[in-house]
Tab-separated table of C-alpha atoms and ligand atoms in Angstrom:
chain	number	residue	atom	x	y	z
F	808	MET	CA	105.477	92.687	122.779
F	809	GLY	CA	107.435	92.365	119.549
F	810	VAL	CA	105.936	90.300	116.736
F	811	VAL	CA	107.759	87.690	114.671
F	812	ASN	CA	105.553	85.908	112.160
F	813	ILE	CA	106.967	82.608	110.950
F	814	THR	CA	104.536	82.311	108.067
F	815	PRO	CA	104.965	82.559	104.328
F	816	ASP	CA	101.971	84.861	103.886
F	817	SER	CA	101.810	87.296	106.776
F	818	PHE	CA	100.513	90.498	105.201
F	819	SER	CA	102.350	92.860	107.500
F	820	ASP	CA	105.899	91.681	106.973
F	821	GLY	CA	105.373	89.967	103.627
F	822	GLY	CA	106.641	86.624	104.909
F	823	ARG	CA	110.135	88.025	105.322
F	824	PHE	CA	110.785	85.911	108.406
F	825	PHE	CA	109.579	82.606	107.051
F	826	ASP	CA	113.215	81.735	106.861
F	827	ARG	CA	114.077	80.158	110.206
F	828	GLN	CA	117.333	81.987	110.813
F	829	LYS	CA	115.757	85.277	109.866
F	830	ALA	CA	112.997	84.685	112.418
F	831	ILE	CA	115.565	83.921	115.111
F	832	ASP	CA	117.585	87.019	114.232
F	833	GLN	CA	114.473	89.188	114.223
F	834	ALA	CA	113.389	87.854	117.635
F	835	ARG	CA	116.818	88.693	119.079
F	836	ARG	CA	116.776	92.112	117.473
F	837	LEU	CA	113.357	92.947	118.928
F	838	ALA	CA	114.501	91.807	122.381
F	839	GLU	CA	117.624	93.976	122.090
F	840	GLU	CA	115.437	96.900	121.081
F	841	GLY	CA	113.591	96.492	124.344
F	842	ALA	CA	110.689	94.121	123.741
F	843	HIS	CA	109.731	92.520	127.050
F	844	ILE	CA	107.953	89.726	125.221
F	845	VAL	CA	108.616	88.264	121.770
F	846	ASP	CA	105.467	86.823	120.164
F	847	ILE	CA	106.079	84.107	117.584
F	848	GLY	CA	103.390	82.492	115.472
F	849	GLY	CA	103.254	79.868	112.741
F	850	GLU	CA	99.643	80.222	111.680
F	851	SER	CA	98.744	83.186	109.530
F	852	THR	CA	95.464	84.625	110.728
F	853	ARG	CA	95.374	87.156	107.964
F	854	PRO	CA	91.795	87.670	106.801
F	855	GLY	CA	90.971	85.013	104.239
F	856	SER	CA	93.977	82.853	105.102
F	857	ALA	CA	93.743	79.072	104.929
F	858	PRO	CA	94.350	77.035	108.090
F	859	VAL	CA	97.641	75.164	108.511
F	860	SER	CA	97.979	71.701	110.032
F	861	VAL	CA	99.226	71.209	113.586
F	862	GLN	CA	102.360	69.590	112.179
F	863	GLN	CA	103.058	72.524	109.861
F	864	GLU	CA	102.603	74.915	112.749
F	865	LEU	CA	104.972	72.888	114.947
F	866	ASP	CA	107.527	72.702	112.132
F	867	ARG	CA	107.497	76.465	111.840
F	868	VAL	CA	107.419	77.432	115.506
F	869	MET	CA	109.474	74.863	117.410
F	870	PRO	CA	112.901	75.222	115.724
F	871	VAL	CA	112.705	78.982	116.273
F	872	LEU	CA	111.454	78.711	119.850
F	873	GLU	CA	114.238	76.268	120.730
F	874	LYS	CA	116.829	78.864	119.709
F	875	ILE	CA	115.290	81.762	121.631
F	876	ALA	CA	113.890	80.063	124.736
F	877	ASP	CA	116.150	82.242	126.899
F	878	LEU	CA	113.896	85.192	125.940
F	879	CYS	CA	110.398	85.794	127.285
F	880	VAL	CA	108.607	84.111	124.382
F	881	SER	CA	104.879	84.190	123.699
F	882	VAL	CA	103.509	81.682	121.202
F	883	ASP	CA	100.565	82.805	119.099
F	884	THR	CA	98.507	79.643	118.688
F	885	ARG	CA	95.029	78.255	119.201
F	886	ARG	CA	96.086	74.587	119.076
F	887	PRO	CA	96.421	72.682	122.370
F	888	ASP	CA	99.130	70.437	120.912
F	889	VAL	CA	101.189	73.450	119.877
F	890	MET	CA	100.604	75.060	123.295
F	891	LYS	CA	101.896	71.955	125.081
F	892	ALA	CA	104.982	71.606	122.889
F	893	ALA	CA	105.734	75.311	123.195
F	894	LEU	CA	105.416	75.269	126.973
F	895	ASP	CA	107.628	72.175	127.179
F	896	ALA	CA	110.240	74.074	125.151
F	897	GLY	CA	110.165	77.070	127.499
F	898	ALA	CA	107.512	79.480	126.178
F	899	ALA	CA	106.424	81.924	128.877
F	900	MET	CA	103.090	82.920	127.383
F	901	ILE	CA	100.362	81.549	125.142
F	902	ASN	CA	98.690	84.160	122.948
F	903	ASP	CA	95.421	82.593	121.844
F	904	ILE	CA	93.293	84.427	119.286
F	905	GLN	CA	90.543	81.981	120.234
F	906	ALA	CA	90.759	82.706	123.967
F	907	LEU	CA	91.188	79.040	125.026
F	908	GLN	CA	87.922	77.987	123.385
F	909	ALA	CA	89.434	75.042	121.487
F	910	PRO	CA	88.698	71.714	123.188
F	911	GLY	CA	91.678	70.902	125.414
F	912	ALA	CA	93.180	74.401	125.324
F	913	LEU	CA	92.377	75.271	128.927
F	914	GLU	CA	93.788	71.953	130.083
F	915	ALA	CA	96.950	72.529	128.012
F	916	VAL	CA	97.822	75.689	129.949
F	917	ARG	CA	96.189	75.009	133.330
F	918	ASP	CA	99.017	73.332	135.202
F	919	ARG	CA	101.790	75.402	133.670
F	920	ASN	CA	103.141	78.601	135.014
F	921	CYS	CA	102.584	80.492	131.771
F	922	ALA	CA	100.767	83.732	131.075
F	923	VAL	CA	97.786	83.594	128.710
F	924	CYS	CA	96.398	86.252	126.396
F	925	LEU	CA	92.675	85.828	125.725
F	926	MET	CA	91.680	87.568	122.484
F	927	HIS	CA	88.277	88.370	121.038
F	928	MET	CA	87.576	87.249	117.481
F	929	LYS	CA	84.205	87.134	115.746
F	930	GLY	CA	84.087	84.218	113.323
F	931	GLU	CA	87.046	82.443	111.754
F	932	PRO	CA	90.031	84.014	109.964
F	933	ALA	CA	88.923	82.626	106.591
F	934	THR	CA	85.609	84.493	106.674
F	935	MET	CA	85.716	86.944	109.584
F	936	GLN	CA	86.000	90.073	107.451
F	937	GLN	CA	82.918	89.268	105.364
F	938	ASP	CA	80.535	91.937	106.652
F	939	PRO	CA	81.027	91.590	110.425
F	940	HIS	CA	78.079	92.935	112.417
F	941	TYR	CA	77.591	93.996	116.034
F	942	ASP	CA	74.674	95.696	117.775
F	943	ASP	CA	77.103	97.055	120.365
F	944	VAL	CA	80.720	96.263	119.556
F	945	VAL	CA	82.164	97.521	122.853
F	946	GLY	CA	79.553	95.735	124.981
F	947	GLU	CA	79.847	92.489	123.027
F	948	VAL	CA	83.646	92.395	123.081
F	949	LYS	CA	83.677	93.246	126.786
F	950	SER	CA	81.118	90.545	127.654
F	951	PHE	CA	83.132	88.000	125.723
F	952	LEU	CA	86.388	88.938	127.459
F	953	GLU	CA	84.677	88.851	130.874
F	954	GLU	CA	83.247	85.443	130.092
F	955	ARG	CA	86.620	84.064	128.943
F	956	VAL	CA	88.465	85.490	131.973
F	957	ALA	CA	85.848	83.837	134.205
F	958	ALA	CA	86.090	80.554	132.266
F	959	ALA	CA	89.873	80.525	132.513
F	960	GLN	CA	89.739	81.190	136.237
F	961	ALA	CA	87.058	78.543	136.754
F	962	GLY	CA	89.256	76.157	134.795
F	963	GLY	CA	92.206	76.714	137.120
F	964	VAL	CA	94.156	79.543	135.451
F	965	ALA	CA	94.736	82.244	138.064
F	966	ARG	CA	93.737	85.798	137.187
F	967	GLU	CA	97.357	86.929	137.653
F	968	ARG	CA	98.301	84.834	134.612
F	969	LEU	CA	95.738	86.427	132.282
F	970	ALA	CA	95.665	89.278	129.807
F	971	ALA	CA	92.768	90.301	127.551
F	972	ASP	CA	92.763	91.693	124.018
F	973	PRO	CA	89.863	93.147	121.984
F	974	GLY	CA	91.371	91.623	118.827
F	975	PHE	CA	91.575	94.596	116.487
F	976	GLY	CA	90.767	93.478	112.940
F	977	PHE	CA	89.468	90.047	113.920
F	978	GLY	CA	85.911	90.079	112.604
F	979	LYS	CA	85.771	93.871	112.781
F	980	THR	CA	85.482	96.681	110.270
F	981	ALA	CA	87.689	99.763	110.472
F	982	ALA	CA	84.746	101.557	112.120
F	983	HIS	CA	84.456	98.807	114.753
F	984	ASN	CA	88.202	98.983	115.445
F	985	LEU	CA	88.072	102.742	115.890
F	986	VAL	CA	85.151	102.577	118.329
F	987	LEU	CA	86.977	99.909	120.337
F	988	LEU	CA	90.111	102.051	120.422
F	989	LYS	CA	88.197	105.176	121.385
F	990	LYS	CA	86.349	103.345	124.170
F	991	LEU	CA	89.251	101.165	125.261
F	992	THR	CA	88.970	102.228	128.907
F	993	ALA	CA	85.499	100.648	128.929
F	994	LEU	CA	87.095	97.285	128.087
F	995	ASP	CA	88.807	96.937	131.448
F	996	VAL	CA	88.011	93.416	132.626
F	997	GLY	CA	90.393	93.378	135.563
F	998	VAL	CA	93.436	91.965	133.789
F	999	PRO	CA	96.107	93.768	131.709
F	1000	LEU	CA	94.839	94.813	128.287
F	1001	VAL	CA	96.790	93.872	125.164
F	1002	ALA	CA	96.387	95.951	122.004
F	1003	GLY	CA	97.521	94.820	118.555
F	1004	LEU	CA	97.116	97.587	116.010
F	1005	SER	CA	100.575	97.610	114.430
F	1006	ARG	CA	100.455	97.917	110.617
F	1007	LYS	CA	96.817	96.771	110.518
F	1008	SER	CA	94.516	97.554	107.631
F	1009	THR	CA	92.542	100.136	109.601
F	1010	ILE	CA	95.687	102.277	109.428
F	1011	GLY	CA	95.771	101.648	105.693
F	1012	ARG	CA	92.136	102.715	105.467
F	1013	ILE	CA	92.858	105.966	107.277
F	1014	THR	CA	96.190	106.882	105.684
F	1015	GLY	CA	95.994	105.151	102.313
F	1016	ARG	CA	99.355	103.518	102.985
F	1017	ALA	CA	100.593	99.993	102.260
F	1018	ALA	CA	101.548	97.710	105.185
F	1019	ASP	CA	105.243	98.591	105.006
F	1020	GLU	CA	104.470	102.311	105.189
F	1021	ARG	CA	102.320	102.279	108.297
F	1022	LEU	CA	104.937	103.048	110.950
F	1023	ALA	CA	103.724	106.547	111.784
F	1024	GLY	CA	100.114	105.397	111.849
F	1025	SER	CA	101.096	102.458	114.060
F	1026	LEU	CA	102.873	104.766	116.516
F	1027	ALA	CA	99.811	107.011	116.707
F	1028	MET	CA	97.698	103.924	117.397
F	1029	ALA	CA	100.160	102.799	120.080
F	1030	LEU	CA	99.847	106.108	121.917
F	1031	LEU	CA	96.055	106.034	121.718
F	1032	ALA	CA	96.057	102.476	123.043
F	1033	LEU	CA	98.280	103.493	125.974
F	1034	GLN	CA	95.960	106.391	126.743
F	1035	GLY	CA	93.051	103.955	126.644
F	1036	GLY	CA	94.693	101.765	129.262
F	1037	ALA	CA	96.495	99.131	127.168
F	1038	ARG	CA	99.449	97.697	129.085
F	1039	ILE	CA	100.909	95.391	126.456
F	1040	LEU	CA	101.368	96.679	122.906
F	1041	ARG	CA	101.793	94.009	120.258
F	1042	VAL	CA	103.994	95.682	117.634
F	1043	HIS	CA	106.375	95.051	114.762
F	1044	ASP	CA	108.488	98.179	115.344
F	1045	VAL	CA	109.798	97.846	118.885
F	1046	LYS	CA	112.514	100.507	118.858
F	1047	GLU	CA	110.148	103.220	117.658
F	1048	THR	CA	107.285	102.118	119.915
F	1049	LYS	CA	109.600	102.209	122.937
F	1050	ASP	CA	110.044	105.927	122.301
F	1051	VAL	CA	106.268	106.395	122.258
F	1052	VAL	CA	106.035	104.547	125.576
F	1053	ALA	CA	108.867	106.667	127.006
F	1054	VAL	CA	107.098	109.893	126.025
F	1055	TRP	CA	103.794	108.662	127.425
F	1056	GLU	CA	105.469	107.592	130.676
F	1057	ALA	CA	107.289	110.909	130.997
F	1058	VAL	CA	104.002	112.780	130.747
F	1059	ASN	CA	102.326	110.448	133.199
F	1060	THR	CA	104.874	110.425	136.016
C	2505	7PJ	C1	96.860	89.959	117.046
C	2505	7PJ	C2	97.358	88.756	117.520
C	2505	7PJ	C3	96.306	90.882	117.983
C	2505	7PJ	C4	96.845	89.291	119.696
C	2505	7PJ	C5	97.576	88.839	115.372
C	2505	7PJ	C6	98.679	90.834	112.772
C	2505	7PJ	C7	97.636	89.777	112.707
C	2505	7PJ	N1	97.369	88.414	118.826
C	2505	7PJ	N2	97.807	88.058	116.443
C	2505	7PJ	N3	96.328	90.494	119.284
C	2505	7PJ	N4	97.019	90.009	115.705
C	2505	7PJ	N5	96.828	88.989	121.002
C	2505	7PJ	O1	99.709	90.704	113.412
C	2505	7PJ	O2	98.456	91.874	112.096
C	2505	7PJ	O3	95.800	91.965	117.669
C	2505	7PJ	S1	97.981	88.351	113.753
């Protein structure tokens, strides 16, 4: 899954793709590099970021989506109105950092044929990195994902449409992220696991590198996630990550 942020303040690509045409070009480039899914988002969920309005989110996402709807596009949103518009315009997947907990979100995806990624987040983006605490981070994230998979199924979204994501960096310290990565196999909840570690601050913590210098760290994280059972890697650097996947597959066939 290749990432295209259509936000002015995304920390990892410095808002480079806020320009509409640049976002479209980047989406096409990632698909050409071998991304199976292109994930586009108009709400920055960077720690401490301010929420955007539904209209702002639509204004960012829809013009880009309309130009790339021939690709397998995932839309990163927690807003039911954005989900509906995106699905009408041909999105194949909804990537919800709130795991369909917003009122109306389940209903927005239920009768569509889309895939849905259910992600764990503790708290809200604005405040989630202020001293997050868990008694048992692996157990708590797993219970949440199990509960959301069950809720989605009970609400009419078939298991075959679901993926689950521990939400690295979403209300988690670097130590929490590393435990989750190390114990990733324990997070199997019966649906494909998504892992988003690309360029995240935990890599900065470990390597001391700025976001635009975290490629090697991101590739190491990608391999560890694959070894832990992740089946969808959400990444900025598709070409390089494809080589990691190829090496991992070669060893495992
Ligand atoms: C994730 C995401 C992630 C899923 C972001 C960033 C922050 N969606 N959206 N998983 N992260 N499913 O790209 O660094 O980890 S936004």
